[in-house]
Amino acid sequence: MTANIHDFDGPRAPGGRLGHATGLSCRECGKTVELGPHYACEDCFGPLEVRYDYPRLTRADIESGPRNIWRYAPLLPVPADVARRPTTEPGCTRLVRADSLARELGMRKLWIKDDRDNPTHSFKDRVVAVALVAATEMGFKVLACPSTGNLANAVAAAAARAGVRSVVLVPADLEPQKILTTAVYGGTFITVDGTYDDVNRLASELAGEHDDWAFVNVNVRPYYAEGSKTLGFEIAEQLGWRLPEQIVVPVASGAQLVKVDKGFREFVSLGLVPGASWRAFGAQASGCAPVSAAFAAGHDVVRPVRPSTIAKSLAIGNPADGPYALDVARRTGGAIADVSDEEIVDSIKLLARTEGIFGETAGGVTVGVLRKLLSSGQLDPEAETVIINSGDGLKTLDAVAPAVTVPAAIRPTLEAFEEAGTR
Ligand SMILES: *Cc1c(COP(=O)(O)O)cnc(C)c1O
Ligand SMILES: [Zn+2]
């Protein structure tokens, strides 16, 4: 756990302006604190989580909301008028029935939650939108992040749209597509010689220096992480107000997996979906699989690793929510597993060939782990399953380029066509 607690003189407690959120509580010792720019427990350094006084909410209330994540605003730490703020309005991405991939894998019923449909083409737009609004309410002036790429895109875009300054830090060896698609939005953009974990440490130091900088995944992390619940909410709503039996989620910090599960539990306890049991599975790349390794060894703690994988968006060697992701997988009877870079590329191609969906490397990781756990018998091919494609293949072209054959040009004649076609 990071032991850096920085309280800010600048930013303030948001009063009653974060909707139904009532406070923060420590995920380790349960100590509660008032809402504000806090992220670690002052007693035990455990991470803090948003608590709510849950409102009464009906399916009709949600269905009459906007076609983006703000339809779930009563279950997020944001003001009631959030839909009128300038945000990138992520969410309501398609849930695609994947019969052809299911057939190939011998599954009965498979769905893909395709989060390429978000404004900067990854699920990170969800968490950033929530962080931006909460941070603004708390008086922060700058939106910042350390990033493995997709978060950089999402922060730079959301800040541009809201007219807020951004400061984005990434490892210099990121995919060129993710560098360019961050730089285009303007803002302060820094590439760092080091791993993501080095960049993350630097961000924590900067957060201590600059009172009014909201590092979305560091000092406003409790608010940011809540945005991932909307993936779970949407899946339940799109399935016709019920939950899938199995879900496979990519794991970097582990927050997405933890919060999809939290979203499912909130919907059940609010009576929005029938009570049901689901099994949650996490997917990592073998070149950065600290949570998968801890799962296999039966450990509760996650030993940090130095990442080396083409799945750079998942390359967090010291994952903040790793222990909680382990809890979710174990509590629900799921698992966390990993696949090699070769299997990732193969799975990207499988998803493209069967469903016409070009996922990024994280999508390849998820499909790869789906395949692996089906063949090991840990996933049930008869159970209704949802997998998350969290990003866009156009941002990780170099990962697949060596494995895709691009044809040479022909002369524009019938003969040349025949020759090419029969070669
Ligand atoms: C960040 C990211 C994830 C994982 O998110 P965590 O909540 O940190 O586990 C998954 N897929 C993509 C494409 C991402 O960019
Ligand atoms: Zn504590």
Coordinates of C-alpha atoms in Angstrom, one line a residue, residues 101-301:
L101 CA -17.2 -16.9 -31.4
A102 CA -19.3 -18.9 -29.1
R103 CA -19.7 -21.6 -31.7
E104 CA -15.9 -21.7 -32.3
L105 CA -15.3 -22.1 -28.5
G106 CA -18.2 -24.6 -27.9
M107 CA -20.2 -22.1 -25.7
R108 CA -23.9 -21.8 -25.5
K109 CA -24.4 -18.1 -24.9
L110 CA -21.7 -15.4 -25.1
W111 CA -21.8 -11.6 -25.2
I112 CA -19.2 -9.0 -25.7
K113 CA -19.4 -5.7 -24.0
D114 CA -17.6 -3.6 -26.6
D115 CA -16.1 -0.5 -24.9
R116 CA -14.4 0.7 -28.0
D117 CA -17.6 2.7 -28.5
N118 CA -16.5 5.2 -25.9
P119 CA -15.3 8.8 -26.9
T120 CA -11.6 7.9 -26.8
H121 CA -12.2 4.2 -27.6
S122 CA -11.6 2.6 -24.2
F123 CA -13.4 2.0 -20.9
K124 CA -11.2 4.7 -19.3
D125 CA -13.6 7.4 -20.4
R126 CA -16.0 6.1 -17.8
V127 CA -13.7 6.5 -14.8
V128 CA -12.3 9.8 -16.0
A129 CA -15.7 11.4 -16.4
V130 CA -16.6 10.6 -12.8
A131 CA -13.2 11.7 -11.5
L132 CA -13.4 15.0 -13.5
V133 CA -16.8 16.0 -12.0
A134 CA -16.0 14.9 -8.4
A135 CA -12.6 16.7 -8.6
T136 CA -14.2 19.9 -9.9
E137 CA -16.7 19.8 -7.1
M138 CA -13.8 19.5 -4.6
G139 CA -12.1 22.5 -6.1
F140 CA -9.2 20.9 -7.9
K141 CA -8.0 23.0 -10.9
V142 CA -6.0 20.6 -13.0
L143 CA -6.8 17.1 -14.2
A144 CA -3.8 14.8 -14.2
C145 CA -2.7 11.2 -14.4
P146 CA 0.1 8.7 -14.7
S147 CA -1.1 6.3 -17.5
T148 CA -0.4 3.2 -19.5
G149 CA -2.0 4.9 -22.5
N150 CA -5.8 4.7 -22.6
L151 CA -6.1 6.8 -19.4
A152 CA -3.9 9.5 -21.0
N153 CA -6.2 9.7 -24.0
A154 CA -9.3 9.9 -21.7
V155 CA -7.9 12.5 -19.4
A156 CA -6.5 14.8 -22.2
A157 CA -9.9 14.6 -24.0
A158 CA -12.1 15.1 -20.9
A159 CA -10.0 18.1 -19.7
A160 CA -10.1 19.7 -23.2
R161 CA -13.9 19.3 -23.3
A162 CA -14.3 20.8 -19.8
G163 CA -11.9 23.6 -20.5
V164 CA -9.6 22.4 -17.7
R165 CA -5.8 22.1 -17.8
S166 CA -4.4 18.6 -18.0
V167 CA -1.1 17.1 -17.0
V168 CA -0.5 13.6 -18.4
L169 CA 2.5 11.4 -17.7
V170 CA 3.3 8.1 -19.6
P171 CA 6.1 5.7 -20.0
A172 CA 8.0 6.7 -23.2
D173 CA 7.9 3.2 -24.7
L174 CA 4.1 3.4 -25.2
E175 CA 2.4 2.5 -28.5
P176 CA 2.9 5.4 -30.9
Q177 CA -0.9 5.5 -31.5
K178 CA -1.5 6.2 -27.9
I179 CA 1.1 8.9 -27.7
L180 CA -0.3 10.8 -30.7
T181 CA -3.9 10.4 -29.6
T182 CA -3.0 12.0 -26.3
A183 CA -0.9 14.9 -27.8
V184 CA -3.6 15.9 -30.2
Y185 CA -5.8 17.2 -27.4
G186 CA -3.2 19.7 -26.2
G187 CA -2.5 20.0 -22.4
T188 CA 0.8 19.2 -20.7
F189 CA 2.1 15.8 -21.9
I190 CA 5.2 14.2 -20.5
T191 CA 6.8 11.0 -21.6
V192 CA 9.1 9.4 -19.0
D193 CA 12.0 7.0 -19.3
G194 CA 10.8 4.3 -17.0
T195 CA 8.0 1.7 -16.4
Y196 CA 4.4 2.6 -15.5
D197 CA 5.2 2.0 -11.9
D198 CA 8.1 4.5 -12.1
V199 CA 5.6 7.0 -13.6
N200 CA 3.1 6.3 -10.9
R201 CA 5.6 7.0 -8.2
L202 CA 6.5 10.3 -9.8
A203 CA 2.8 11.2 -10.0
S204 CA 2.4 10.6 -6.3
E205 CA 5.4 13.0 -5.6
L206 CA 3.8 15.6 -7.9
A207 CA 0.5 15.2 -6.1
G208 CA 2.2 16.2 -2.9
E209 CA 3.8 19.3 -4.5
H210 CA 0.7 20.6 -6.2
D211 CA -2.4 21.1 -4.0
D212 CA -4.8 21.7 -6.8
W213 CA -3.9 18.9 -9.2
A214 CA -6.3 15.9 -9.2
F215 CA -4.4 12.8 -10.3
V216 CA -7.5 10.9 -11.3
N217 CA -6.1 7.4 -10.3
V218 CA -4.0 8.6 -7.3
N219 CA -5.5 11.3 -5.1
V220 CA -9.1 11.2 -6.3
R221 CA -8.9 7.4 -6.9
P222 CA -11.9 6.6 -4.7
Y223 CA -14.2 8.7 -6.9
Y224 CA -12.5 7.6 -10.2
A225 CA -12.8 3.9 -9.5
E226 CA -16.6 4.2 -9.0
G227 CA -16.9 4.9 -12.7
S228 CA -16.2 1.3 -13.5
K229 CA -19.4 0.2 -11.8
T230 CA -21.2 1.6 -14.9
L231 CA -19.9 -1.3 -16.9
G232 CA -21.7 -3.7 -14.6
F233 CA -24.9 -1.6 -14.5
E234 CA -25.0 -1.4 -18.3
I235 CA -24.4 -5.2 -18.8
A236 CA -27.3 -5.9 -16.4
E237 CA -29.6 -3.4 -18.0
Q238 CA -28.7 -4.5 -21.6
L239 CA -29.4 -8.2 -20.7
G240 CA -33.0 -7.1 -19.8
W241 CA -32.4 -6.3 -16.1
R242 CA -30.6 -9.5 -15.1
L243 CA -27.1 -10.7 -14.5
P244 CA -24.9 -13.0 -16.5
E245 CA -23.7 -16.3 -14.9
Q246 CA -20.0 -15.6 -15.7
I247 CA -18.0 -12.5 -16.6
V248 CA -14.4 -12.2 -17.8
V249 CA -12.7 -8.9 -17.1
P250 CA -9.2 -7.6 -17.9
V251 CA -7.0 -6.8 -14.9
A252 CA -4.5 -4.0 -14.7
S253 CA -4.9 -2.4 -11.3
G254 CA -7.8 -4.7 -10.6
A255 CA -10.3 -1.9 -10.1
Q256 CA -12.5 -2.7 -13.1
L257 CA -13.1 -6.3 -11.9
V258 CA -13.8 -5.2 -8.3
K259 CA -16.2 -2.4 -9.4
V260 CA -18.1 -4.5 -12.0
D261 CA -18.8 -6.9 -9.1
K262 CA -19.8 -4.0 -6.8
G263 CA -22.2 -2.7 -9.5
F264 CA -23.8 -6.1 -9.7
R265 CA -24.2 -6.3 -5.9
E266 CA -25.7 -2.8 -5.8
F267 CA -28.3 -3.6 -8.5
V268 CA -29.3 -6.8 -6.6
S269 CA -29.6 -4.9 -3.2
L270 CA -31.6 -2.1 -4.9
G271 CA -34.0 -4.7 -6.3
L272 CA -33.2 -3.7 -9.9
V273 CA -32.3 -7.2 -10.9
P274 CA -33.3 -10.6 -9.4
G275 CA -30.8 -12.0 -6.9
A276 CA -28.5 -14.4 -8.7
S277 CA -25.0 -15.7 -8.3
W278 CA -22.3 -14.8 -10.8
R279 CA -18.7 -16.0 -11.2
A280 CA -16.1 -13.3 -11.9
F281 CA -12.9 -14.1 -13.8
G282 CA -9.9 -11.8 -14.2
A283 CA -7.5 -11.8 -17.2
Q284 CA -3.8 -10.8 -17.3
A285 CA -0.9 -11.1 -19.7
S286 CA 1.7 -13.6 -18.6
G287 CA 4.3 -10.9 -19.0
C288 CA 2.6 -9.0 -16.2
A289 CA 0.6 -11.4 -14.1
P290 CA 1.1 -10.6 -10.4
V291 CA -2.6 -11.1 -9.6
S292 CA -2.9 -14.3 -11.5
A293 CA 0.3 -15.6 -9.8
A294 CA -1.1 -14.8 -6.4
F295 CA -4.4 -16.5 -7.3
A296 CA -2.6 -19.6 -8.4
A297 CA -0.4 -19.7 -5.2
G298 CA -3.4 -19.1 -2.9
H299 CA -1.9 -15.9 -1.6
D300 CA -3.8 -12.9 -0.3
V301 CA -1.0 -10.4 -1.1

